[in-house]
């Protein structure tokens, strides 16, 4: 559908969304969105528009922290995945193997693929910031633990039993029960190990999901 301004002229949809829209906070945040959410519910390195929600693991990074990592010799590279509604749909199938996460548009640039391969060559480890990054890296994985650049609809569903080819460590928030995100984390670290971590998180009053706490799995 075409959009128009009050004077009848053509309107830029993204400009209208930014001016008139509301921050799409998840429903479990039981309050209206506030002005501060426009900055806080976003990563400091956000660049491309298209996702319906923020990649929550990235919310833990400040520009100062990224600079400190760089000074410590920890390289960073970018991928893009436009988070879609399928990421948040709960698992309702009797068998997890029957659950499919809807495809989401993603891009893995040539420079990122080169950085991953160079990291491997020097014996380094690839740390994925979030399940979205994990999904893209594993979607573009090749034999020999390399990744190929490219873009398109990322249709990989990661379930327990998945053989990880690229990701060595995962920084991720604590996710909700019966979510595809929790299944991905369990696939990476093992169900029992993850359940122990979640039990400790509940015991210590950690916050879950968006604006929540994170853990580093290796």
Coordinates of N, CA, C and O in Angstrom, one line a residue, residues 13-178:
X13 N 7.9 5.4 4.2 CA 7.3 4.6 5.3 C 8.2 4.6 6.5 O 7.7 4.6 7.6
X14 N 9.5 4.5 6.3 CA 10.4 4.4 7.5 C 10.4 5.7 8.3 O 10.5 5.6 9.5
X15 N 10.3 6.8 7.6 CA 10.2 8.1 8.3 C 8.9 8.1 9.1 O 8.9 8.6 10.2
X16 N 7.8 7.6 8.5 CA 6.5 7.6 9.2 C 6.6 6.7 10.4 O 6.1 7.0 11.5
X17 N 7.2 5.5 10.2 CA 7.3 4.6 11.4 C 8.1 5.2 12.5 O 7.7 5.1 13.7
X18 N 9.2 5.9 12.1 CA 10.0 6.5 13.2 C 9.3 7.6 13.9 O 9.5 7.8 15.1
X19 N 8.4 8.3 13.2 CA 7.8 9.5 13.8 C 6.5 9.1 14.5 O 6.2 9.7 15.6
X20 N 5.8 8.2 14.0 CA 4.5 7.8 14.6 C 4.4 6.5 15.3 O 3.5 6.2 16.1
X21 N 5.4 5.6 15.0 CA 5.4 4.3 15.6 C 5.8 4.3 17.0 O 6.3 5.2 17.6
X22 N 5.6 3.1 17.6 CA 6.0 2.8 19.0 C 7.1 1.8 19.0 O 7.2 1.0 18.1
X23 N 7.9 1.8 20.0 CA 9.0 0.9 20.2 C 8.4 -0.5 20.4 O 7.5 -0.6 21.3
X24 N 8.7 -1.5 19.6 CA 8.0 -2.8 19.7 C 8.5 -3.7 20.9 O 9.1 -4.7 20.7
X25 N 8.3 -3.2 22.1 CA 8.7 -3.9 23.3 C 8.0 -5.3 23.4 O 6.8 -5.3 23.0
X26 N 8.6 -6.3 23.7 CA 7.9 -7.6 23.9 C 6.8 -7.5 24.9 O 6.9 -6.7 25.8
X27 N 5.8 -8.4 24.7 CA 4.6 -8.3 25.6 C 4.9 -8.6 27.1 O 4.1 -8.1 27.9
X28 N 6.0 -9.3 27.4 CA 6.2 -9.6 28.8 C 6.8 -8.4 29.5 O 7.0 -8.4 30.7
X29 N 7.2 -7.3 28.8 CA 7.6 -6.1 29.4 C 6.3 -5.3 29.6 O 5.7 -4.7 28.7
X30 N 5.7 -5.4 30.8 CA 4.3 -5.0 31.0 C 4.3 -3.5 31.4 O 3.9 -3.1 32.5
X31 N 4.6 -2.7 30.4 CA 4.5 -1.2 30.6 C 4.6 -0.7 29.2 O 5.1 -1.3 28.2
X32 N 4.0 0.5 29.0 CA 4.1 1.2 27.7 C 5.6 1.5 27.4 O 6.4 1.7 28.3
X33 N 5.9 1.6 26.1 CA 7.3 2.0 25.7 C 7.5 3.5 26.2 O 6.6 4.3 26.2
X34 N 8.7 3.8 26.6 CA 9.1 5.1 27.0 C 10.1 5.8 26.0 O 10.6 5.1 25.2
X35 N 10.3 7.0 26.1 CA 11.2 7.7 25.3 C 12.6 7.1 25.3 O 13.3 6.9 24.3
X36 N 13.0 6.7 26.5 CA 14.4 6.1 26.6 C 14.5 4.8 25.9 O 15.6 4.4 25.5
X37 N 13.4 4.1 25.6 CA 13.5 2.8 24.9 C 13.9 2.9 23.5 O 14.5 2.0 22.9
X38 N 13.7 4.1 22.9 CA 14.2 4.3 21.5 C 15.7 4.2 21.4 O 16.2 3.8 20.4
X39 N 16.4 4.5 22.5 CA 17.8 4.3 22.5 C 18.3 3.0 23.2 O 19.2 2.3 22.7
X40 N 17.6 2.7 24.3 CA 18.0 1.5 25.1 C 17.6 0.2 24.4 O 18.4 -0.8 24.6
X41 N 16.5 0.1 23.8 CA 16.1 -1.1 23.1 C 16.7 -1.2 21.7 O 16.0 -1.3 20.7
X42 N 18.0 -1.1 21.7 CA 18.8 -1.0 20.4 C 20.2 -1.2 20.8 O 20.7 -0.7 21.8
X43 N 21.0 -1.9 19.9 CA 22.4 -2.0 20.1 C 23.1 -0.8 19.7 O 22.6 0.0 18.9
X44 N 24.3 -0.5 20.3 CA 25.0 0.7 20.0 C 25.6 0.6 18.6 O 26.0 1.6 18.0
X45 N 25.7 -0.7 18.0 CA 26.3 -0.8 16.7 C 25.2 -1.1 15.6 O 25.5 -1.5 14.5
X46 N 23.9 -0.8 15.9 CA 22.8 -1.0 15.0 C 23.1 -0.1 13.8 O 23.5 1.0 13.9
X47 N 22.7 -0.7 12.6 CA 23.0 0.1 11.4 C 21.8 -0.1 10.3 O 21.3 0.9 9.8
X48 N 21.4 -1.3 10.0 CA 20.5 -1.6 9.0 C 19.1 -1.7 9.6 O 18.9 -2.5 10.6
X49 N 18.1 -1.1 9.0 CA 16.7 -1.2 9.4 C 16.0 -2.4 8.8 O 16.3 -2.8 7.7
X50 N 15.1 -3.0 9.6 CA 14.4 -4.2 9.1 C 14.0 -5.2 10.1 O 13.0 -5.9 9.9
X51 N 14.6 -5.2 11.2 CA 14.3 -6.2 12.3 C 13.0 -5.7 13.0 O 12.8 -4.5 13.1
X52 N 12.2 -6.6 13.6 CA 11.1 -6.2 14.4 C 11.4 -6.2 15.9 O 10.6 -5.8 16.7
X53 N 12.6 -6.6 16.2 CA 13.1 -6.5 17.6 C 14.6 -6.5 17.7 O 15.3 -6.7 16.7
X54 N 15.1 -6.0 18.8 CA 16.5 -5.9 19.0 C 17.1 -7.3 19.3 O 16.5 -8.1 20.0
X55 N 18.4 -7.5 18.8 CA 19.1 -8.7 19.2 C 19.6 -8.5 20.7 O 20.6 -7.8 20.9
X56 N 18.9 -9.1 21.6 CA 19.1 -8.7 23.0 C 20.5 -9.0 23.6 O 20.9 -8.2 24.5
X57 N 21.2 -10.0 23.1 CA 22.6 -10.2 23.6 C 23.5 -9.0 23.4 O 24.4 -8.6 24.1
X58 N 23.2 -8.3 22.2 CA 24.0 -7.1 21.9 C 23.8 -5.9 22.8 O 24.5 -4.9 22.8
X59 N 22.7 -5.9 23.5 CA 22.3 -4.8 24.4 C 23.4 -4.6 25.5 O 23.4 -3.6 26.2
X60 N 24.1 -5.7 25.8 CA 25.1 -5.6 26.9 C 26.4 -4.8 26.5 O 27.2 -4.6 27.4
X61 N 26.5 -4.5 25.3 CA 27.8 -3.8 24.8 C 27.6 -2.3 24.8 O 26.6 -1.8 24.2
X62 N 28.5 -1.6 25.3 CA 28.6 -0.2 25.2 C 29.8 0.1 24.2 O 30.6 -0.7 23.9
X63 N 29.8 1.3 23.7 CA 31.0 1.7 22.9 C 32.3 1.6 23.6 O 33.3 1.2 23.0
X64 N 32.3 1.9 24.9 CA 33.5 1.8 25.7 C 33.9 0.4 25.8 O 35.2 0.1 25.8
X65 N 33.0 -0.5 26.0 CA 33.4 -1.9 26.1 C 33.9 -2.4 24.8 O 34.9 -3.2 24.8
X66 N 33.3 -2.1 23.7 CA 33.8 -2.5 22.4 C 35.3 -1.9 22.1 O 36.1 -2.6 21.6
X67 N 35.5 -0.7 22.6 CA 36.9 -0.1 22.5 C 37.9 -0.9 23.3 O 39.0 -1.1 22.9
X68 N 37.4 -1.3 24.5 CA 38.3 -2.1 25.4 C 38.6 -3.4 24.8 O 39.8 -3.9 24.9
X69 N 37.6 -4.1 24.2 CA 37.9 -5.4 23.5 C 38.9 -5.2 22.4 O 39.8 -6.0 22.2
X70 N 38.7 -4.1 21.7 CA 39.7 -3.9 20.6 C 41.1 -3.7 21.1 O 42.0 -4.2 20.5
X71 N 41.2 -2.9 22.1 CA 42.6 -2.7 22.7 C 43.2 -4.0 23.3 O 44.4 -4.2 23.3
X72 N 42.3 -4.9 23.6 CA 42.8 -6.2 24.2 C 43.1 -7.2 23.1 O 43.5 -8.4 23.4
X73 N 42.9 -6.8 21.8 CA 43.2 -7.7 20.7 C 42.0 -8.6 20.3 O 42.2 -9.6 19.5
X74 N 40.8 -8.3 20.8 CA 39.6 -9.1 20.4 C 39.0 -8.4 19.3 O 38.5 -7.3 19.4
X75 N 39.0 -9.1 18.1 CA 38.4 -8.5 16.9 C 36.9 -8.6 16.9 O 36.4 -9.6 17.5
X76 N 36.2 -7.7 16.2 CA 34.8 -7.8 16.1 C 34.4 -7.7 14.6 O 35.1 -7.0 13.9
X77 N 33.4 -8.4 14.2 CA 32.9 -8.4 12.8 C 31.4 -8.4 12.8 O 30.8 -8.8 13.8
X78 N 30.8 -7.9 11.7 CA 29.3 -7.7 11.7 C 28.7 -8.7 10.8 O 29.2 -9.1 9.8
X79 N 27.5 -9.1 11.2 CA 26.5 -9.8 10.3 C 25.2 -9.1 10.5 O 25.0 -8.3 11.4
X80 N 24.3 -9.3 9.6 CA 22.9 -8.7 9.7 C 21.9 -9.8 9.6 O 22.0 -10.7 8.8
X81 N 21.0 -9.8 10.6 CA 19.8 -10.7 10.5 C 18.6 -9.9 11.0 O 18.6 -9.3 12.1
X82 N 17.6 -9.8 10.1 CA 16.4 -9.0 10.5 C 15.5 -9.9 11.2 O 14.8 -10.8 10.7
X83 N 15.5 -9.8 12.5 CA 14.7 -10.6 13.4 C 13.2 -10.6 13.0 O 12.7 -9.5 12.9
X84 N 12.6 -11.7 12.9 CA 11.2 -11.8 12.5 C 10.3 -12.4 13.6 O 10.8 -12.8 14.7
X85 N 9.0 -12.4 13.4 CA 8.1 -12.9 14.5 C 8.3 -14.4 14.8 O 8.0 -14.8 15.9
X86 N 8.9 -15.2 13.8 CA 9.0 -16.6 14.1 C 10.0 -16.9 15.2 O 9.9 -17.9 15.9
X87 N 10.9 -16.0 15.5 CA 11.9 -16.2 16.6 C 11.2 -16.2 17.9 O 11.6 -16.9 18.8
X88 N 10.1 -15.5 18.0 CA 9.4 -15.4 19.3 C 8.2 -16.4 19.5 O 7.6 -16.4 20.5
X89 N 7.9 -17.1 18.4 CA 6.7 -18.0 18.5 C 7.1 -19.2 19.4 O 8.1 -19.9 19.2
X90 N 6.3 -19.5 20.4 CA 6.7 -20.6 21.3 C 6.6 -22.0 20.6 O 5.9 -22.1 19.6
X91 N 7.3 -22.9 21.1 CA 7.3 -24.3 20.6 C 6.0 -25.0 21.0 O 5.8 -25.1 22.2
X92 N 5.1 -25.4 20.1 CA 3.9 -26.0 20.4 C 3.8 -27.4 19.9 O 2.7 -28.1 20.0
X93 N 4.8 -27.9 19.2 CA 4.8 -29.3 18.7 C 5.1 -30.3 19.8 O 5.8 -29.9 20.8
X94 N 4.6 -31.5 19.7 CA 4.8 -32.5 20.7 C 6.3 -32.9 20.7 O 6.9 -33.3 21.7
X95 N 6.9 -32.9 19.5 CA 8.3 -33.2 19.3 C 9.1 -32.0 18.9 O 8.7 -31.3 17.9
X96 N 10.2 -31.7 19.5 CA 11.0 -30.5 19.1 C 11.4 -30.6 17.7 O 11.6 -29.6 17.0
X97 N 11.7 -31.8 17.2 CA 12.1 -32.0 15.8 C 11.1 -31.5 14.8 O 11.5 -31.2 13.7
X98 N 9.9 -31.3 15.2 CA 8.8 -30.9 14.3 C 8.7 -29.4 14.3 O 8.0 -28.8 13.4
X99 N 9.4 -28.7 15.2 CA 9.3 -27.2 15.2 C 10.2 -26.6 14.2 O 11.4 -27.0 14.0
X100 N 9.7 -25.6 13.4 CA 10.5 -24.9 12.4 C 10.5 -23.4 12.7 O 9.4 -22.9 12.9
X101 N 11.6 -22.8 12.8 CA 11.7 -21.4 12.9 C 11.6 -20.8 11.5 O 12.3 -21.1 10.6
X102 N 10.7 -19.8 11.4 CA 10.5 -19.2 10.1 C 11.8 -18.5 9.6 O 12.6 -18.0 10.4
X103 N 11.9 -18.5 8.3 CA 13.1 -17.9 7.7 C 13.2 -16.4 8.0 O 12.2 -15.7 8.1
X104 N 14.4 -15.9 8.1 CA 14.6 -14.4 8.4 C 15.7 -14.0 7.4 O 16.7 -14.7 7.2
X105 N 15.6 -12.7 6.9 CA 16.6 -12.2 6.0 C 17.9 -12.0 6.7 O 17.9 -11.4 7.8
X106 N 19.0 -12.4 6.1 CA 20.3 -12.2 6.7 C 21.4 -11.9 5.6 O 21.2 -12.3 4.5
X107 N 22.5 -11.3 6.1 CA 23.6 -11.1 5.3 C 24.9 -11.4 6.0 O 25.1 -10.9 7.2
X108 N 25.8 -12.1 5.4 CA 27.1 -12.3 6.0 C 28.1 -11.7 5.0 O 28.4 -12.3 3.9
X109 N 28.7 -10.6 5.3 CA 29.6 -9.9 4.4 C 30.9 -10.6 4.1 O 31.3 -11.5 4.9
X110 N 31.5 -10.3 3.0 CA 32.8 -11.0 2.6 C 33.9 -10.7 3.7 O 34.6 -11.6 4.0
X111 N 33.9 -9.5 4.2 CA 34.9 -9.2 5.2 C 34.7 -10.0 6.5 O 35.7 -10.3 7.2
X112 N 33.5 -10.3 6.8 CA 33.2 -11.1 8.1 C 33.6 -12.5 7.8 O 34.2 -13.1 8.7
X113 N 33.3 -13.0 6.7 CA 33.7 -14.4 6.4 C 35.2 -14.5 6.4 O 35.8 -15.5 6.9
X114 N 35.9 -13.5 5.8 CA 37.4 -13.6 5.8 C 37.9 -13.5 7.2 O 38.9 -14.2 7.6
X115 N 37.3 -12.7 8.1 CA 37.8 -12.5 9.5 C 37.6 -13.8 10.3 O 38.4 -14.2 11.1
X116 N 36.4 -14.5 10.0 CA 36.2 -15.8 10.7 C 37.2 -16.8 10.2 O 37.8 -17.5 11.1
X117 N 37.5 -16.9 9.0 CA 38.5 -17.8 8.5 C 39.9 -17.5 9.0 O 40.7 -18.4 9.3
X118 N 40.2 -16.2 9.1 CA 41.5 -15.8 9.6 C 41.7 -16.2 11.1 O 42.7 -16.6 11.5
X119 N 40.6 -16.0 11.8 CA 40.6 -16.4 13.2 C 40.9 -17.9 13.4 O 41.7 -18.3 14.2
X120 N 40.2 -18.7 12.5 CA 40.4 -20.1 12.6 C 41.9 -20.5 12.3 O 42.5 -21.3 12.9
X121 N 42.4 -19.8 11.3 CA 43.8 -20.1 10.8 C 44.8 -19.9 11.9 O 45.9 -20.6 12.0
X122 N 44.6 -18.9 12.7 CA 45.6 -18.6 13.8 C 45.2 -19.2 15.1 O 45.9 -18.9 16.1
X123 N 44.2 -20.1 15.1 CA 43.9 -20.9 16.3 C 43.0 -20.1 17.3 O 42.9 -20.5 18.4
X124 N 42.3 -19.1 16.8 CA 41.4 -18.3 17.7 C 40.1 -19.0 17.8 O 39.8 -20.0 17.2
X125 N 39.2 -18.4 18.6 CA 37.9 -18.9 18.8 C 36.9 -17.9 18.3 O 37.0 -16.7 18.5
X126 N 35.8 -18.4 17.7 CA 34.7 -17.5 17.2 C 33.6 -17.4 18.3 O 33.0 -18.5 18.7
X127 N 33.4 -16.2 18.8 CA 32.4 -16.0 19.8 C 31.2 -15.3 19.2 O 31.3 -14.2 18.7
X128 N 30.1 -16.0 19.2 CA 28.8 -15.4 18.6 C 28.1 -14.6 19.7 O 27.9 -15.0 20.8
X129 N 27.8 -13.3 19.4 CA 27.0 -12.5 20.3 C 25.5 -12.7 19.9 O 25.0 -12.1 19.0
X130 N 24.9 -13.6 20.6 CA 23.4 -13.8 20.4 C 23.1 -15.0 19.5 O 23.9 -15.5 18.7
X131 N 21.9 -15.4 19.7 CA 21.3 -16.6 18.9 C 21.2 -16.2 17.4 O 21.3 -17.0 16.5
X132 N 20.9 -14.9 17.2 CA 20.8 -14.4 15.8 C 22.1 -14.6 15.0 O 22.1 -15.1 13.9
X133 N 23.2 -14.2 15.6 CA 24.5 -14.3 15.0 C 24.8 -15.8 14.8 O 25.4 -16.2 13.8
X134 N 24.5 -16.6 15.8 CA 24.8 -18.0 15.7 C 24.0 -18.6 14.6 O 24.6 -19.4 13.8
X135 N 22.8 -18.3 14.4 CA 22.0 -18.8 13.3 C 22.6 -18.5 12.0 O 22.7 -19.4 11.1
X136 N 23.0 -17.3 11.8 CA 23.6 -16.9 10.5 C 24.9 -17.6 10.2 O 25.2 -18.1 9.1
X137 N 25.8 -17.6 11.2 CA 27.1 -18.2 11.0 C 27.0 -19.7 10.7 O 27.6 -20.2 9.8
X138 N 26.1 -20.4 11.4 CA 25.9 -21.8 11.1 C 25.2 -22.1 9.8 O 25.4 -23.1 9.1
X139 N 24.3 -21.1 9.4 CA 23.6 -21.2 8.1 C 24.6 -21.1 7.0 O 24.4 -21.8 5.9
X140 N 25.6 -20.3 7.1 CA 26.6 -20.1 6.1 C 27.8 -21.0 6.2 O 28.9 -20.8 5.5
X141 N 27.8 -21.9 7.1 CA 28.9 -22.8 7.4 C 29.2 -23.8 6.3 O 28.3 -24.3 5.6
X142 N 30.5 -24.1 6.1 CA 30.9 -25.1 5.1 C 31.8 -26.1 5.8 O 32.2 -25.9 7.0
X143 N 32.1 -27.2 5.1 CA 33.0 -28.1 5.7 C 34.4 -27.5 6.0 O 34.8 -26.6 5.3
X144 N 35.1 -28.0 7.0 CA 36.3 -27.4 7.3 C 36.2 -26.2 8.2 O 37.1 -25.4 8.4
X145 N 35.0 -26.0 8.8 CA 34.7 -24.9 9.7 C 35.0 -23.5 9.1 O 35.4 -22.6 9.8
X146 N 34.7 -23.4 7.8 CA 34.8 -22.1 7.1 C 33.3 -21.6 6.9 O 32.4 -22.3 7.1
X147 N 33.2 -20.3 6.6 CA 31.9 -19.7 6.3 C 32.0 -19.1 4.9 O 33.1 -18.6 4.5
X148 N 30.9 -19.1 4.2 CA 30.9 -18.4 2.9 C 30.0 -17.2 3.0 O 28.9 -17.2 3.6
X149 N 30.4 -16.1 2.4 CA 29.6 -14.9 2.5 C 28.4 -15.0 1.6 O 28.3 -15.9 0.7
X150 N 27.4 -14.2 1.9 CA 26.2 -14.2 1.1 C 25.0 -13.6 1.9 O 25.1 -13.3 3.0
X151 N 23.9 -13.5 1.2 CA 22.7 -13.0 1.8 C 21.5 -13.8 1.3 O 21.6 -14.4 0.2
X152 N 20.4 -13.7 2.0 CA 19.2 -14.4 1.6 C 18.3 -14.7 2.8 O 18.5 -14.2 3.9
X153 N 17.4 -15.6 2.7 CA 16.5 -16.0 3.7 C 17.1 -17.1 4.5 O 17.3 -18.3 4.1
X154 N 17.5 -16.8 5.8 CA 18.1 -17.8 6.7 C 17.0 -18.7 7.2 O 16.2 -18.3 8.0
X155 N 17.1 -20.0 6.8 CA 16.0 -20.9 7.2 C 16.5 -22.0 8.0 O 15.8 -23.1 8.1
X156 N 17.6 -21.8 8.7 CA 18.1 -22.9 9.6 C 17.4 -22.9 10.9 O 17.3 -21.9 11.6
X157 N 17.0 -24.1 11.3 CA 16.4 -24.3 12.7 C 17.4 -25.1 13.5 O 17.7 -26.2 13.1
X158 N 18.0 -24.6 14.5 CA 19.0 -25.3 15.3 C 18.4 -25.9 16.5 O 17.8 -25.3 17.4
X159 N 18.4 -27.3 16.5 CA 17.8 -28.1 17.6 C 18.9 -28.9 18.2 O 20.0 -29.1 17.7
X160 N 18.7 -29.5 19.4 CA 19.6 -30.4 20.0 C 20.0 -31.5 19.0 O 19.1 -32.1 18.4
X161 N 21.3 -31.7 18.9 CA 21.8 -32.7 17.9 C 22.5 -32.0 16.8 O 23.2 -32.6 16.0
X162 N 22.3 -30.7 16.7 CA 23.0 -29.9 15.6 C 24.5 -30.0 15.8 O 25.0 -29.8 16.9
X163 N 25.2 -30.2 14.7 CA 26.7 -30.1 14.8 C 27.2 -28.7 14.4 O 27.1 -28.3 13.3
X164 N 27.7 -28.1 15.5 CA 28.2 -26.7 15.2 C 29.5 -26.7 14.5 O 30.5 -27.4 14.9
X165 N 29.6 -26.0 13.4 CA 30.8 -25.9 12.6 C 31.6 -24.7 12.8 O 32.8 -24.7 12.5
X166 N 31.0 -23.6 13.3 CA 31.7 -22.3 13.3 C 31.8 -21.7 14.7 O 32.9 -21.3 15.1
X167 N 30.7 -21.7 15.5 CA 30.7 -21.0 16.7 C 31.4 -21.9 17.8 O 31.0 -23.0 18.1
X168 N 32.3 -21.2 18.5 CA 33.0 -21.8 19.6 C 32.5 -21.4 21.0 O 32.6 -22.1 22.0
X169 N 32.0 -20.2 21.1 CA 31.4 -19.7 22.3 C 30.2 -18.8 22.0 O 30.1 -18.2 20.9
X170 N 29.3 -18.7 23.0 CA 28.0 -18.0 22.7 C 27.7 -17.1 23.9 O 27.6 -17.6 25.0
X171 N 27.6 -15.8 23.6 CA 27.1 -14.9 24.6 C 25.6 -14.7 24.4 O 25.2 -14.3 23.3
X172 N 24.7 -15.0 25.3 CA 23.3 -15.0 25.1 C 22.6 -14.7 26.4 O 23.0 -14.9 27.5
X173 N 21.4 -14.1 26.2 CA 20.5 -13.8 27.4 C 19.9 -15.1 27.9 O 20.0 -16.1 27.3
X174 N 19.2 -15.0 29.0 CA 18.4 -16.1 29.5 C 17.1 -16.0 28.9 O 16.4 -15.0 28.9
X175 N 16.7 -17.1 28.2 CA 15.5 -17.1 27.4 C 14.3 -17.8 28.1 O 14.4 -18.4 29.1
X176 N 13.1 -17.5 27.5 CA 11.9 -18.1 28.1 C 11.7 -19.5 27.8 O 12.2 -20.1 26.8
X177 N 10.9 -20.3 28.6 CA 10.7 -21.7 28.4 C 9.9 -21.9 27.1 O 9.2 -20.9 26.6
X178 N 10.0 -23.0 26.5 CA 9.3 -23.4 25.3 C 9.6 -22.5 24.1 O 8.7 -22.2 23.3

